[in-house]
mmCIF file of C-alpha atoms in Angstrom:
data_model
loop_
_atom_site.group_PDB
_atom_site.id
_atom_site.type_symbol
_atom_site.label_atom_id
_atom_site.label_comp_id
_atom_site.label_asym_id
_atom_site.label_seq_id
_atom_site.Cartn_x
_atom_site.Cartn_y
_atom_site.Cartn_z
ATOM 1 C CA GLY A 27 -7.941 58.599 41.413
ATOM 2 C CA GLU A 28 -7.400 55.340 43.315
ATOM 3 C CA ASN A 29 -4.312 54.859 45.410
ATOM 4 C CA VAL A 30 -3.374 51.368 46.647
ATOM 5 C CA GLU A 31 -0.636 50.897 49.245
ATOM 6 C CA GLN A 32 0.804 47.438 49.909
ATOM 7 C CA HIS A 33 2.886 46.135 52.827
ATOM 8 C CA PRO A 34 5.371 44.742 53.455
ATOM 9 C CA SER A 35 7.524 45.087 50.365
ATOM 10 C CA THR A 36 9.477 41.906 51.262
ATOM 11 C CA LEU A 37 8.512 39.018 53.488
ATOM 12 C CA SER A 38 10.409 35.886 54.455
ATOM 13 C CA VAL A 39 8.546 33.066 56.060
ATOM 14 C CA GLN A 40 9.635 29.594 57.254
ATOM 15 C CA GLU A 41 8.094 26.801 55.233
ATOM 16 C CA GLY A 42 4.914 25.659 56.858
ATOM 17 C CA ASP A 43 4.241 29.019 58.559
ATOM 18 C CA SER A 44 1.597 31.547 57.470
ATOM 19 C CA ALA A 45 2.145 34.721 55.480
ATOM 20 C CA VAL A 46 0.011 37.807 55.513
ATOM 21 C CA ILE A 47 0.182 40.730 53.040
ATOM 22 C CA LYS A 48 -1.908 43.848 53.551
ATOM 23 C CA CYS A 49 -3.264 46.549 51.222
ATOM 24 C CA THR A 50 -5.178 49.784 51.767
ATOM 25 C CA TYR A 51 -7.088 51.686 49.168
ATOM 26 C CA SER A 52 -8.407 55.270 48.984
ATOM 27 C CA ASP A 53 -11.404 55.292 46.690
ATOM 28 C CA SER A 54 -14.613 54.189 48.367
ATOM 29 C CA ALA A 55 -16.088 53.506 44.960
ATOM 30 C CA SER A 56 -13.700 50.491 44.520
ATOM 31 C CA ASN A 57 -15.451 47.226 45.168
ATOM 32 C CA TYR A 58 -13.345 44.622 43.358
ATOM 33 C CA PHE A 59 -10.088 43.467 44.938
ATOM 34 C CA PRO A 60 -7.961 40.800 43.152
ATOM 35 C CA TRP A 61 -4.590 39.405 44.083
ATOM 36 C CA TYR A 62 -2.013 38.458 41.388
ATOM 37 C CA LYS A 63 1.030 36.182 41.775
ATOM 38 C CA GLN A 64 4.090 36.682 39.618
ATOM 39 C CA GLU A 65 6.701 33.910 39.781
ATOM 40 C CA LEU A 66 10.261 34.773 38.787
ATOM 41 C CA GLY A 67 10.438 35.467 35.021
ATOM 42 C CA LYS A 68 6.751 34.776 34.486
ATOM 43 C CA ARG A 69 3.597 36.829 33.897
ATOM 44 C CA PRO A 70 1.263 37.849 36.716
ATOM 45 C CA GLN A 71 -1.666 35.529 37.220
ATOM 46 C CA LEU A 72 -4.865 35.971 39.205
ATOM 47 C CA ILE A 73 -4.926 33.702 42.284
ATOM 48 C CA ILE A 74 -7.949 35.020 44.179
ATOM 49 C CA ASP A 75 -10.348 37.961 44.220
ATOM 50 C CA ILE A 76 -13.095 39.384 46.419
ATOM 51 C CA ARG A 77 -16.004 41.744 45.863
ATOM 52 C CA SER A 78 -17.276 44.258 48.312
ATOM 53 C CA ASN A 79 -20.373 42.314 49.234
ATOM 54 C CA VAL A 80 -18.217 39.578 50.815
ATOM 55 C CA GLY A 81 -16.007 39.964 53.868
ATOM 56 C CA GLU A 82 -13.852 36.848 53.330
ATOM 57 C CA LYS A 83 -13.148 34.286 50.579
ATOM 58 C CA LYS A 84 -11.060 31.154 50.810
ATOM 59 C CA ASP A 85 -9.510 28.874 48.255
ATOM 60 C CA GLN A 86 -7.570 25.952 49.775
ATOM 61 C CA ARG A 87 -4.497 27.495 51.420
ATOM 62 C CA ILE A 88 -5.151 31.106 50.420
ATOM 63 C CA ALA A 89 -7.758 33.471 51.767
ATOM 64 C CA VAL A 90 -8.580 37.148 51.343
ATOM 65 C CA THR A 91 -10.326 39.350 53.863
ATOM 66 C CA LEU A 92 -11.886 42.712 53.230
ATOM 67 C CA ASN A 93 -12.780 45.554 55.632
ATOM 68 C CA LYS A 94 -14.672 48.147 53.608
ATOM 69 C CA THR A 95 -15.103 50.514 56.483
ATOM 70 C CA ALA A 96 -11.347 50.698 57.054
ATOM 71 C CA LYS A 97 -10.618 50.375 53.301
ATOM 72 C CA HIS A 98 -8.146 47.568 53.689
ATOM 73 C CA PHE A 99 -7.865 43.983 52.471
ATOM 74 C CA SER A 100 -5.370 41.226 53.182
ATOM 75 C CA LEU A 101 -4.049 38.016 51.622
ATOM 76 C CA HIS A 102 -3.411 35.092 53.904
ATOM 77 C CA ILE A 103 -1.394 32.074 52.862
ATOM 78 C CA THR A 104 -1.347 29.165 55.323
ATOM 79 C CA GLU A 105 1.039 26.148 55.411
ATOM 80 C CA THR A 106 3.413 27.906 53.031
ATOM 81 C CA GLN A 107 5.363 25.869 50.536
ATOM 82 C CA PRO A 108 8.429 26.697 48.441
ATOM 83 C CA GLU A 109 6.281 27.219 45.327
ATOM 84 C CA ASP A 110 4.581 30.100 47.110
ATOM 85 C CA SER A 111 7.773 32.139 46.648
ATOM 86 C CA ALA A 112 6.839 34.902 44.266
ATOM 87 C CA VAL A 113 5.884 38.593 44.031
ATOM 88 C CA TYR A 114 2.269 39.218 44.989
ATOM 89 C CA PHE A 115 0.296 42.249 43.857
ATOM 90 C CA CYS A 116 -2.968 43.475 45.218
ATOM 91 C CA ALA A 117 -5.271 45.672 43.154
ATOM 92 C CA ALA A 118 -8.512 47.597 43.474
ATOM 93 C CA GLY A 119 -11.101 48.697 40.926
ATOM 94 C CA PRO A 120 -14.627 50.025 40.805
ATOM 95 C CA PHE A 121 -17.406 47.645 39.773
ATOM 96 C CA GLY A 122 -18.438 48.225 36.120
ATOM 97 C CA ASN A 123 -14.986 49.441 35.142
ATOM 98 C CA GLU A 124 -12.378 46.923 34.248
ATOM 99 C CA LYS A 125 -9.497 49.276 34.965
ATOM 100 C CA LEU A 126 -7.446 48.289 38.033
ATOM 101 C CA THR A 127 -4.979 50.124 40.242
ATOM 102 C CA PHE A 128 -2.220 47.833 41.473
ATOM 103 C CA GLY A 129 -0.154 47.936 44.671
ATOM 104 C CA THR A 130 3.601 48.082 44.625
ATOM 105 C CA GLY A 131 4.029 44.325 45.239
ATOM 106 C CA THR A 132 5.419 42.046 47.998
ATOM 107 C CA ARG A 133 8.269 39.710 47.395
ATOM 108 C CA LEU A 134 7.528 36.596 49.426
ATOM 109 C CA THR A 135 10.335 34.143 50.089
ATOM 110 C CA ILE A 136 9.659 30.783 51.713
ATOM 111 C CA ILE A 137 12.640 29.478 53.631
ATOM 112 C CA PRO A 138 12.896 25.653 53.495
ATOM 113 C CA ASP B 20 -6.822 28.898 27.017
ATOM 114 C CA VAL B 21 -6.280 32.648 26.789
ATOM 115 C CA LYS B 22 -3.104 33.605 24.962
ATOM 116 C CA VAL B 23 -1.555 37.081 25.083
ATOM 117 C CA THR B 24 1.712 37.459 23.210
ATOM 118 C CA GLN B 25 4.150 40.332 22.956
ATOM 119 C CA SER B 26 6.428 40.845 19.990
ATOM 120 C CA SER B 27 9.781 40.734 21.849
ATOM 121 C CA ARG B 28 11.015 39.484 25.214
ATOM 122 C CA TYR B 29 14.030 41.752 25.133
ATOM 123 C CA LEU B 30 14.684 44.946 23.261
ATOM 124 C CA VAL B 31 17.565 47.356 23.250
ATOM 125 C CA LYS B 32 17.145 50.814 21.710
ATOM 126 C CA ARG B 33 19.044 54.015 21.558
ATOM 127 C CA THR B 34 17.921 57.353 23.067
ATOM 128 C CA GLY B 35 15.742 59.237 20.586
ATOM 129 C CA GLU B 36 14.608 56.188 18.601
ATOM 130 C CA LYS B 37 10.949 55.546 17.930
ATOM 131 C CA VAL B 38 10.002 52.215 19.554
ATOM 132 C CA PHE B 39 6.973 50.002 18.848
ATOM 133 C CA LEU B 40 5.851 47.302 21.319
ATOM 134 C CA GLU B 41 3.178 44.987 19.959
ATOM 135 C CA CYS B 42 0.630 42.931 21.905
ATOM 136 C CA VAL B 43 -1.713 40.407 20.409
ATOM 137 C CA GLN B 44 -4.524 38.426 22.090
ATOM 138 C CA ASP B 45 -6.463 35.566 20.541
ATOM 139 C CA MET B 46 -9.561 35.576 22.659
ATOM 140 C CA ASP B 47 -11.627 38.394 21.117
ATOM 141 C CA HIS B 48 -11.245 40.508 24.255
ATOM 142 C CA GLU B 49 -12.594 44.087 24.127
ATOM 143 C CA ASN B 50 -10.205 45.484 26.708
ATOM 144 C CA MET B 51 -6.436 45.764 26.401
ATOM 145 C CA PHE B 52 -3.919 47.388 28.713
ATOM 146 C CA TRP B 53 -0.374 48.487 28.742
ATOM 147 C CA TYR B 54 1.580 48.602 32.046
ATOM 148 C CA ARG B 55 5.140 49.220 32.985
ATOM 149 C CA GLN B 56 6.685 47.297 35.880
ATOM 150 C CA ASP B 57 9.504 48.779 37.906
ATOM 151 C CA PRO B 58 11.030 47.472 41.158
ATOM 152 C CA GLY B 59 9.233 49.037 44.178
ATOM 153 C CA LEU B 60 6.634 50.723 41.995
ATOM 154 C CA GLY B 61 4.506 47.756 41.058
ATOM 155 C CA LEU B 62 2.388 47.751 37.902
ATOM 156 C CA ARG B 63 1.528 51.190 36.611
ATOM 157 C CA LEU B 64 -1.069 51.673 33.900
ATOM 158 C CA ILE B 65 0.103 53.585 30.833
ATOM 159 C CA TYR B 66 -2.924 53.375 28.511
ATOM 160 C CA PHE B 67 -5.860 51.122 28.047
ATOM 161 C CA SER B 68 -8.334 50.534 25.182
ATOM 162 C CA TYR B 69 -11.911 49.301 25.508
ATOM 163 C CA ASP B 70 -12.558 48.955 21.784
ATOM 164 C CA VAL B 71 -11.017 49.353 18.397
ATOM 165 C CA LYS B 72 -9.702 52.849 17.919
ATOM 166 C CA MET B 73 -10.738 53.747 21.495
ATOM 167 C CA LYS B 74 -8.104 54.550 24.083
ATOM 168 C CA GLU B 75 -7.895 56.169 27.480
ATOM 169 C CA LYS B 76 -4.920 57.485 29.409
ATOM 170 C CA GLY B 77 -3.765 55.589 32.445
ATOM 171 C CA ASP B 78 -1.716 56.946 35.313
ATOM 172 C CA ILE B 79 1.566 57.508 33.505
ATOM 173 C CA PRO B 80 0.863 58.307 29.760
ATOM 174 C CA GLU B 81 3.564 60.945 29.299
ATOM 175 C CA GLY B 82 6.066 59.954 26.589
ATOM 176 C CA TYR B 83 3.838 57.151 25.237
ATOM 177 C CA SER B 84 1.123 56.788 22.684
ATOM 178 C CA VAL B 85 -0.959 53.773 21.626
ATOM 179 C CA SER B 86 -2.678 52.425 18.575
ATOM 180 C CA ARG B 87 -5.516 49.897 18.264
ATOM 181 C CA GLU B 88 -6.519 49.411 14.658
ATOM 182 C CA LYS B 89 -7.664 45.803 15.075
ATOM 183 C CA LYS B 90 -9.402 44.231 18.036
ATOM 184 C CA GLU B 91 -6.684 41.640 18.695
ATOM 185 C CA ARG B 92 -3.673 44.016 18.519
ATOM 186 C CA PHE B 93 -2.667 46.893 20.815
ATOM 187 C CA SER B 94 0.547 48.747 20.209
ATOM 188 C CA LEU B 95 2.543 50.890 22.543
ATOM 189 C CA ILE B 96 4.686 53.609 20.935
ATOM 190 C CA LEU B 97 7.567 55.497 22.386
ATOM 191 C CA GLU B 98 7.880 58.454 20.081
ATOM 192 C CA SER B 99 11.409 59.330 21.233
ATOM 193 C CA ALA B 100 12.812 56.806 23.677
ATOM 194 C CA SER B 101 14.596 58.049 26.741
ATOM 195 C CA THR B 102 16.683 56.275 29.319
ATOM 196 C CA ASN B 103 13.955 56.673 31.993
ATOM 197 C CA GLN B 104 11.735 54.474 29.859
ATOM 198 C CA THR B 105 14.018 51.517 30.438
ATOM 199 C CA SER B 106 11.574 49.086 32.068
ATOM 200 C CA MET B 107 9.543 45.890 31.798
ATOM 201 C CA TYR B 108 6.429 46.434 29.725
ATOM 202 C CA LEU B 109 3.427 44.166 30.242
ATOM 203 C CA CYS B 110 0.368 43.930 28.104
ATOM 204 C CA ALA B 111 -2.911 42.546 29.413
ATOM 205 C CA SER B 112 -6.455 41.916 28.094
ATOM 206 C CA ASN B 113 -9.892 40.946 29.351
ATOM 207 C CA PRO B 114 -13.399 40.725 27.959
ATOM 208 C CA GLN B 115 -15.867 43.511 28.661
ATOM 209 C CA GLY B 116 -17.611 42.966 31.996
ATOM 210 C CA SER B 117 -14.922 40.729 33.334
ATOM 211 C CA TYR B 118 -12.237 41.696 35.753
ATOM 212 C CA GLU B 119 -9.539 39.068 35.492
ATOM 213 C CA GLN B 120 -6.719 40.433 33.378
ATOM 214 C CA TYR B 121 -4.623 38.066 31.341
ATOM 215 C CA PHE B 122 -1.078 39.165 30.977
ATOM 216 C CA GLY B 123 1.507 38.727 28.259
ATOM 217 C CA PRO B 124 5.022 37.541 28.979
ATOM 218 C CA GLY B 125 6.413 41.084 29.079
ATOM 219 C CA THR B 126 9.059 42.959 27.075
ATOM 220 C CA ARG B 127 12.168 44.132 28.861
ATOM 221 C CA LEU B 128 13.181 47.316 27.107
ATOM 222 C CA THR B 129 16.590 48.904 27.672
ATOM 223 C CA VAL B 130 17.227 52.372 26.329
ATOM 224 C CA THR B 131 20.848 53.341 26.108
#
């Protein structure tokens, strides 16, 4: 089955700086890669996703890049703000199958 | 607006008890999922269901069973609760063919 590794497990960033979280996956059949954000005490929510036919996707201050050859994808947050503090999960899944395998999560702390 | 609800936010049970966790979604979604969330381990899939009375094992099904008698409701059953099942349990749903999963608020289960 799919195995998703996520690094780092914790990340502290000065407000205004950029944050990068990286994930690798094992199953070459995976072609859907979402990122979920979970604020303290709240449920995970999708913030951005990418499919394998695209190398990069951007939505305001967040972007995701995908390298299918190397089987890794990354979340980039620019101009970080205090409300970006949360746990972020990457995931991978095969197209046509709604089941996802999640990474172990990254706790991002933005230092004011 | 998608709404996924879980029967309890907090639950305390004794070792050996039979425990039922209920999840209800109001968006007529075909797929429903049960995860457990543990620090450092991320979200791990226990079971999922893609239709009424249909179920499939996830990555960690041991010690759990599920029931889906109605489309909107997906129950997770711990036949004989053990202390290593102390965890946060998250339910999620999505429509067939879609990949974004909508999560419930979670049930924090403590088994003493």
